[in-house]
Coordinates of N, CA, C and O in Angstrom, one line a residue:
X1 N 1.7 216.8 116.7 CA 1.5 215.4 116.4 C 0.4 214.8 117.3 O 0.4 215.1 118.5
X2 N -0.5 214.1 116.7 CA -1.7 213.6 117.4 C -1.3 212.2 117.9 O -0.7 211.4 117.3
X3 N -1.7 212.0 119.2 CA -1.4 210.7 119.8 C -2.4 209.6 119.3 O -3.6 209.9 119.1
X4 N -1.9 208.5 119.0 CA -2.7 207.4 118.4 C -3.0 206.5 119.6 O -2.1 206.1 120.4
X5 N -4.3 206.1 119.8 CA -4.6 205.2 120.9 C -3.8 203.9 120.8 O -3.5 203.4 119.7
X6 N -3.6 203.4 122.0 CA -2.7 202.2 122.1 C -3.3 201.0 121.3 O -2.6 200.2 120.7
X7 N -4.7 200.8 121.3 CA -5.3 199.7 120.6 C -5.1 199.8 119.1 O -4.9 198.8 118.4
X8 N -5.0 201.0 118.6 CA -4.9 201.2 117.1 C -3.4 200.9 116.7 O -3.2 200.3 115.7
X9 N -2.5 201.3 117.6 CA -1.1 201.0 117.2 C -0.8 199.5 117.2 O -0.1 199.0 116.4
X10 N -1.3 198.9 118.3 CA -0.9 197.4 118.4 C -1.7 196.6 117.4 O -1.1 195.8 116.7
X11 N -2.9 196.8 117.3 CA -3.7 195.9 116.5 C -3.8 194.5 117.0 O -3.0 194.1 117.9
X12 N -4.7 193.7 116.5 CA -4.8 192.4 116.9 C -3.7 191.5 116.3 O -3.5 191.5 115.1
X13 N -2.9 190.8 117.2 CA -1.9 189.9 116.7 C -0.6 190.6 116.3 O 0.3 190.1 115.7
X14 N -0.5 191.9 116.6 CA 0.7 192.7 116.3 C 1.9 192.3 117.2 O 1.8 191.5 118.1
X15 N 3.0 192.9 116.9 CA 4.2 192.5 117.7 C 4.1 192.8 119.2 O 4.8 192.1 120.0
X16 N 3.3 193.7 119.6 CA 3.1 194.0 121.0 C 1.9 193.3 121.6 O 1.6 193.5 122.8
X17 N 1.2 192.5 120.8 CA 0.0 191.8 121.3 C 0.3 190.7 122.3 O 1.3 190.0 122.2
X18 N -0.5 190.6 123.3 CA -0.3 189.6 124.3 C -1.1 188.4 124.0 O -1.2 187.4 124.8
X19 N -1.8 188.3 122.9 CA -2.6 187.2 122.5 C -1.7 186.2 121.8 O -0.9 186.5 120.9
X20 N -1.9 184.9 122.1 CA -1.2 183.8 121.4 C -2.0 183.4 120.2 O -3.2 183.4 120.2
X21 N -1.3 183.2 119.0 CA -2.0 182.8 117.8 C -2.5 181.3 117.9 O -2.0 180.6 118.7
X22 N -3.3 181.0 116.9 CA -3.9 179.6 116.9 C -2.9 178.5 116.8 O -2.9 177.5 117.6
X23 N -1.9 178.6 115.8 CA -0.9 177.5 115.7 C 0.0 177.4 116.9 O 0.3 176.3 117.3
X24 N 0.3 178.5 117.6 CA 1.1 178.4 118.8 C 0.3 177.8 119.9 O 0.8 177.0 120.7
X25 N -1.0 178.1 120.0 CA -1.8 177.5 121.0 C -2.0 176.0 120.8 O -1.9 175.2 121.7
X26 N -2.1 175.6 119.5 CA -2.2 174.2 119.2 C -0.9 173.5 119.6 O -0.9 172.5 120.2
X27 N 0.3 174.1 119.2 CA 1.6 173.5 119.5 C 1.8 173.4 121.0 O 2.3 172.4 121.5
X28 N 1.5 174.5 121.7 CA 1.7 174.4 123.1 C 0.8 173.4 123.8 O 1.2 172.7 124.7
X29 N -0.4 173.3 123.3 CA -1.4 172.3 123.8 C -0.9 170.8 123.6 O -0.9 170.0 124.4
X30 N -0.4 170.6 122.4 CA 0.1 169.3 122.0 C 1.4 169.0 122.8 O 1.6 167.8 123.2
X31 N 2.3 170.0 123.0 CA 3.4 169.8 123.9 C 3.0 169.4 125.3 O 3.6 168.5 125.9
X32 N 1.9 170.0 125.8 CA 1.4 169.7 127.1 C 0.7 168.4 127.1 O 0.5 167.8 128.2
X33 N 0.4 167.8 126.0 CA -0.2 166.5 125.9 C 0.9 165.4 125.8 O 1.0 164.4 126.5
X34 N 1.9 165.7 124.9 CA 2.9 164.8 124.6 C 3.9 164.6 125.8 O 4.4 163.6 126.1
X35 N 4.1 165.7 126.5 CA 5.1 165.7 127.6 C 4.6 164.7 128.7 O 5.4 163.8 129.1
X36 N 3.4 164.9 129.3 CA 3.0 163.9 130.3 C 2.9 162.5 129.8 O 3.2 161.5 130.6
X37 N 2.6 162.3 128.5 CA 2.6 160.9 128.0 C 4.0 160.3 128.0 O 4.2 159.2 128.3
X38 N 4.9 161.1 127.6 CA 6.3 160.7 127.7 C 6.8 160.4 129.1 O 7.6 159.5 129.3
X39 N 6.4 161.3 130.0 CA 6.7 161.0 131.4 C 6.1 159.7 131.9 O 6.8 158.9 132.6
X40 N 4.9 159.4 131.5 CA 4.3 158.1 131.9 C 5.0 157.0 131.3 O 5.2 155.9 131.9
X41 N 5.4 157.1 130.0 CA 6.1 156.1 129.4 C 7.5 155.8 130.1 O 7.9 154.7 130.3
X42 N 8.1 156.9 130.4 CA 9.4 156.8 131.1 C 9.2 156.2 132.5 O 10.0 155.3 132.8
X43 N 8.2 156.5 133.2 CA 8.0 155.9 134.5 C 7.7 154.4 134.3 O 8.1 153.6 135.2
X44 N 7.0 154.0 133.3 CA 6.7 152.6 133.0 C 8.0 151.9 132.7 O 8.2 150.7 133.2
X45 N 8.9 152.5 131.9 CA 10.2 151.8 131.6 C 11.1 151.7 132.8 O 11.8 150.7 133.0
X46 N 11.0 152.7 133.7 CA 11.9 152.7 134.9 C 11.4 151.6 135.9 O 12.1 150.9 136.5
X47 N 10.0 151.6 136.1 CA 9.4 150.7 137.0 C 9.5 149.2 136.7 O 9.8 148.4 137.5
X48 N 9.3 148.9 135.4 CA 9.3 147.6 135.0 C 10.2 147.4 133.8 O 9.9 147.7 132.6
X49 N 11.4 147.0 134.1 CA 12.5 146.9 133.1 C 12.2 145.9 132.0 O 12.8 145.9 131.0
X50 N 11.3 145.0 132.2 CA 10.9 143.9 131.3 C 9.6 144.2 130.5 O 9.1 143.4 129.8
X51 N 9.1 145.4 130.7 CA 7.8 145.8 130.0 C 7.9 145.8 128.5 O 7.0 145.3 127.8
X52 N 9.0 146.2 127.9 CA 9.2 146.3 126.5 C 10.4 145.4 126.1 O 11.3 145.3 126.9
X53 N 10.4 144.9 124.9 CA 11.5 144.1 124.5 C 11.7 144.3 122.9 O 10.7 144.5 122.2
X54 N 12.9 144.2 122.5 CA 13.2 144.3 121.1 C 14.4 143.4 120.9 O 15.4 143.5 121.6
X55 N 14.3 142.5 119.9 CA 15.4 141.6 119.7 C 16.4 142.2 118.7 O 16.0 142.9 117.7
X56 N 17.7 142.1 118.9 CA 18.8 142.5 118.0 C 18.5 143.8 117.3 O 18.1 143.8 116.1
X57 N 18.7 144.9 118.0 CA 18.4 146.2 117.5 C 19.6 147.1 117.7 O 20.2 147.0 118.7
X58 N 19.9 147.9 116.7 CA 21.1 148.7 116.8 C 21.1 149.7 117.9 O 22.2 150.0 118.5
X59 N 20.0 150.2 118.3 CA 19.9 151.2 119.4 C 19.4 150.6 120.6 O 18.6 151.1 121.4
X60 N 19.8 149.4 120.9 CA 19.4 148.6 122.1 C 20.0 149.2 123.3 O 21.2 149.1 123.5
X61 N 19.2 149.8 124.2 CA 19.6 150.3 125.5 C 18.9 149.5 126.5 O 17.8 148.8 126.2
X62 N 19.4 149.5 127.7 CA 18.6 149.0 128.9 C 17.3 149.7 129.0 O 17.2 150.9 128.7
X63 N 16.2 149.0 129.3 CA 14.9 149.6 129.3 C 14.8 150.7 130.4 O 14.1 151.7 130.3
X64 N 15.6 150.6 131.5 CA 15.7 151.6 132.5 C 16.3 152.9 131.9 O 15.8 154.0 132.1
X65 N 17.3 152.7 131.0 CA 17.8 153.9 130.3 C 16.8 154.6 129.4 O 16.7 155.8 129.4
X66 N 16.1 153.7 128.7 CA 15.0 154.3 127.8 C 14.0 155.0 128.7 O 13.4 156.1 128.3
X67 N 13.7 154.5 129.8 CA 12.7 155.1 130.7 C 13.2 156.5 131.2 O 12.4 157.5 131.2
X68 N 14.5 156.6 131.5 CA 15.0 157.9 132.0 C 15.0 158.9 130.8 O 14.8 160.1 131.0
X69 N 15.3 158.4 129.6 CA 15.4 159.2 128.4 C 14.0 159.8 128.2 O 13.8 161.0 128.0
X70 N 12.9 159.0 128.2 CA 11.6 159.4 128.0 C 11.1 160.4 129.1 O 10.4 161.4 128.9
X71 N 11.5 160.1 130.3 CA 11.2 160.9 131.5 C 11.8 162.3 131.3 O 11.1 163.3 131.4
X72 N 13.0 162.4 131.0 CA 13.7 163.7 130.8 C 13.1 164.5 129.6 O 12.8 165.7 129.7
X73 N 12.9 163.8 128.5 CA 12.3 164.5 127.4 C 10.9 164.9 127.7 O 10.4 166.0 127.3
X74 N 10.1 164.1 128.4 CA 8.8 164.5 128.8 C 8.7 165.8 129.6 O 7.9 166.6 129.4
X75 N 9.6 165.9 130.6 CA 9.7 167.1 131.4 C 10.1 168.3 130.5 O 9.5 169.4 130.7
X76 N 11.0 168.1 129.6 CA 11.4 169.2 128.7 C 10.2 169.6 127.8 O 10.0 170.8 127.5
X77 N 9.4 168.6 127.4 CA 8.3 168.9 126.5 C 7.3 169.8 127.3 O 6.7 170.7 126.8
X78 N 7.0 169.4 128.6 CA 6.1 170.2 129.4 C 6.6 171.6 129.6 O 5.9 172.6 129.5
X79 N 7.9 171.8 129.9 CA 8.5 173.1 130.2 C 8.4 174.0 128.9 O 8.0 175.1 129.0
X80 N 8.7 173.4 127.8 CA 8.6 174.2 126.5 C 7.2 174.4 126.2 O 6.8 175.5 125.6
X81 N 6.3 173.5 126.5 CA 4.8 173.7 126.2 C 4.3 174.9 127.1 O 3.6 175.8 126.5
X82 N 4.8 175.0 128.3 CA 4.4 176.2 129.1 C 5.0 177.4 128.5 O 4.4 178.5 128.6
X83 N 6.2 177.3 128.0 CA 6.9 178.5 127.4 C 6.1 179.0 126.2 O 6.0 180.2 126.0
X84 N 5.7 178.1 125.4 CA 4.9 178.4 124.2 C 3.5 179.0 124.6 O 3.1 180.0 124.1
X85 N 2.9 178.4 125.5 CA 1.5 178.8 125.9 C 1.6 180.2 126.6 O 0.6 180.9 126.6
X86 N 2.6 180.5 127.3 CA 2.8 181.8 128.0 C 3.5 182.8 127.1 O 3.8 183.9 127.5
X87 N 3.7 182.4 125.9 CA 4.3 183.3 124.8 C 5.7 183.9 125.2 O 6.0 185.0 125.0
X88 N 6.5 183.0 125.8 CA 7.9 183.4 126.1 C 8.7 183.4 124.9 O 8.5 182.7 123.9
X89 N 9.7 184.3 124.8 CA 10.5 184.5 123.6 C 11.3 183.2 123.3 O 11.5 182.9 122.1
X90 N 11.6 182.4 124.3 CA 12.4 181.2 124.1 C 11.5 180.0 123.8 O 12.0 178.9 123.4
X91 N 10.2 180.1 124.0 CA 9.3 179.0 123.9 C 9.2 178.3 122.5 O 9.3 177.1 122.4
X92 N 9.1 179.1 121.5 CA 9.0 178.5 120.1 C 10.2 177.8 119.7 O 10.2 176.6 119.2
X93 N 11.4 178.4 119.9 CA 12.6 177.8 119.5 C 12.9 176.5 120.3 O 13.3 175.5 119.7
X94 N 12.7 176.6 121.6 CA 12.9 175.5 122.5 C 11.9 174.4 122.1 O 12.3 173.2 122.2
X95 N 10.7 174.7 121.8 CA 9.7 173.7 121.5 C 10.1 173.0 120.2 O 9.9 171.7 120.2
X96 N 10.6 173.6 119.2 CA 11.1 173.0 118.0 C 12.2 172.0 118.3 O 12.2 170.9 117.9
X97 N 13.2 172.5 119.1 CA 14.4 171.6 119.4 C 13.9 170.4 120.2 O 14.3 169.3 119.9
X98 N 13.1 170.6 121.3 CA 12.7 169.5 122.1 C 11.8 168.5 121.4 O 12.0 167.3 121.5
X99 N 10.9 169.0 120.5 CA 10.1 168.1 119.7 C 10.9 167.4 118.7 O 10.7 166.2 118.5
X100 N 12.0 168.0 118.2 CA 12.9 167.3 117.3 C 13.6 166.2 118.0 O 13.8 165.1 117.5
X101 N 14.1 166.5 119.2 CA 14.8 165.4 120.0 C 13.9 164.3 120.3 O 14.2 163.1 120.2
X102 N 12.6 164.7 120.7 CA 11.6 163.6 121.0 C 11.3 162.8 119.8 O 11.2 161.6 119.9
X103 N 11.2 163.4 118.6 CA 11.0 162.7 117.4 C 12.1 161.7 117.1 O 11.8 160.5 116.8
X104 N 13.3 162.1 117.3 CA 14.5 161.1 117.1 C 14.4 160.0 118.1 O 14.6 158.8 117.7
X105 N 14.2 160.3 119.3 CA 14.2 159.2 120.3 C 13.0 158.3 120.1 O 13.1 157.1 120.3
X106 N 11.8 158.8 119.7 CA 10.7 158.0 119.4 C 11.0 157.1 118.2 O 10.6 155.9 118.2
X107 N 11.7 157.6 117.2 CA 12.0 156.8 116.1 C 12.9 155.6 116.5 O 12.8 154.5 116.1
X108 N 13.9 155.9 117.4 CA 14.8 154.9 117.9 C 14.0 153.9 118.8 O 14.5 152.8 119.0
X109 N 12.9 154.3 119.3 CA 12.1 153.4 120.3 C 11.1 152.6 119.5 O 10.4 151.7 120.1
X110 N 10.9 152.8 118.2 CA 9.9 152.0 117.4 C 9.9 150.5 117.6 O 8.9 149.9 117.8
X111 N 11.1 149.9 117.6 CA 11.1 148.4 117.7 C 10.6 147.9 119.1 O 10.2 146.8 119.2
X112 N 10.7 148.8 120.1 CA 10.3 148.4 121.4 C 8.8 148.4 121.6 O 8.2 147.5 122.1
X113 N 8.2 149.5 121.1 CA 6.7 149.7 121.2 C 6.2 150.6 120.1 O 5.9 151.7 120.3
X114 N 6.0 150.0 118.9 CA 5.6 150.8 117.7 C 4.2 151.4 117.9 O 4.0 152.5 117.4
X115 N 3.3 150.8 118.6 CA 2.0 151.4 118.8 C 2.0 152.6 119.6 O 1.1 153.4 119.6
X116 N 3.1 152.8 120.4 CA 3.3 154.1 121.1 C 4.1 155.1 120.3 O 3.8 156.2 120.3
X117 N 5.2 154.6 119.8 CA 6.2 155.5 119.2 C 5.7 156.2 117.9 O 6.0 157.4 117.7
X118 N 4.9 155.5 117.1 CA 4.5 156.1 115.9 C 3.5 157.3 116.1 O 3.6 158.4 115.6
X119 N 2.5 157.1 117.0 CA 1.6 158.3 117.3 C 2.4 159.4 118.0 O 2.1 160.6 117.7
X120 N 3.3 159.1 118.8 CA 4.2 160.1 119.5 C 5.0 160.9 118.4 O 5.2 162.1 118.5
X121 N 5.5 160.1 117.5 CA 6.2 160.8 116.4 C 5.3 161.7 115.6 O 5.7 162.8 115.2
X122 N 4.1 161.3 115.4 CA 3.1 162.2 114.7 C 2.9 163.5 115.5 O 2.8 164.6 114.9
X123 N 2.7 163.4 116.8 CA 2.5 164.5 117.6 C 3.7 165.5 117.5 O 3.6 166.7 117.4
X124 N 4.9 164.9 117.5 CA 6.2 165.7 117.4 C 6.2 166.4 116.1 O 6.6 167.6 116.0
X125 N 5.9 165.7 115.0 CA 5.9 166.4 113.7 C 4.9 167.5 113.6 O 5.2 168.6 113.0
X126 N 3.7 167.3 114.2 CA 2.7 168.4 114.2 C 3.2 169.6 115.0 O 2.9 170.7 114.7
X127 N 3.9 169.3 116.1 CA 4.4 170.4 116.9 C 5.4 171.2 116.1 O 5.4 172.5 116.1
X128 N 6.4 170.5 115.5 CA 7.4 171.2 114.7 C 6.8 172.0 113.6 O 7.1 173.1 113.3
X129 N 5.8 171.4 112.9 CA 5.1 172.1 111.8 C 4.4 173.3 112.3 O 4.6 174.4 111.7
X130 N 3.7 173.2 113.4 CA 3.0 174.4 113.9 C 3.9 175.5 114.3 O 3.6 176.7 114.1
X131 N 5.0 175.1 115.0 CA 5.9 176.2 115.5 C 6.8 176.8 114.4 O 7.3 177.9 114.6
X132 N 7.0 176.1 113.3 CA 7.9 176.6 112.3 C 7.2 177.2 111.1 O 7.7 178.1 110.5
X133 N 6.0 176.7 110.8 CA 5.3 177.2 109.6 C 4.5 178.4 109.9 O 4.5 179.3 109.0
X134 N 3.9 178.5 111.0 CA 3.0 179.7 111.3 C 3.7 180.6 112.4 O 3.6 180.3 113.5
X135 N 4.3 181.6 111.9 CA 4.9 182.6 112.9 C 4.4 184.0 112.6 O 5.0 184.7 111.8
X136 N 3.2 184.3 113.1 CA 2.6 185.5 112.8 C 2.3 186.2 114.1 O 1.6 185.7 115.0
X137 N 2.8 187.4 114.3 CA 2.4 188.2 115.4 C 2.7 187.7 116.8 O 2.0 188.0 117.7
X138 N 3.8 187.1 117.0 CA 4.2 186.7 118.3 C 5.1 187.8 118.9 O 5.7 188.6 118.2
X139 N 5.1 187.8 120.2 CA 5.9 188.8 120.9 C 7.4 188.6 120.8 O 7.8 187.5 120.6
X140 N 8.1 189.6 120.9 CA 9.5 189.5 120.7 C 10.4 189.5 122.0 O 11.4 189.0 122.1
X141 N 9.9 190.2 123.1 CA 10.8 190.3 124.2 C 10.4 189.8 125.5 O 10.7 190.3 126.6
X142 N 9.6 188.8 125.5 CA 9.1 188.2 126.8 C 9.9 187.0 127.2 O 10.2 186.2 126.6

């Protein structure tokens, strides 16, 4: 039996490839953008409890609580963004889950600051789309 060179067996973007594909790179980059922005939003809500206001809203929380929610989700977005960019096996799934949670919380935050929440929701949708739609040649055991 003839030995096949390693490059031929793997091929570009194959299951053993260490290269991250374009959609995963995009999703990881957007996670790394959305995360720090959520962290900054959270810090703003924690620092100034009167910064945002919404009258008579079903999901009305104390603004400090909203700040902590955004802060925790922002940190989770950064961690999963790093997981996606380093092609960890848990990165894609965790990225979808965290982006989904962020999408829901941003939706609940719309009455407080719609000019922030709607673009953040768009980023979350793009992350979910990129991580779920395009799954070609990612590694399996890292």
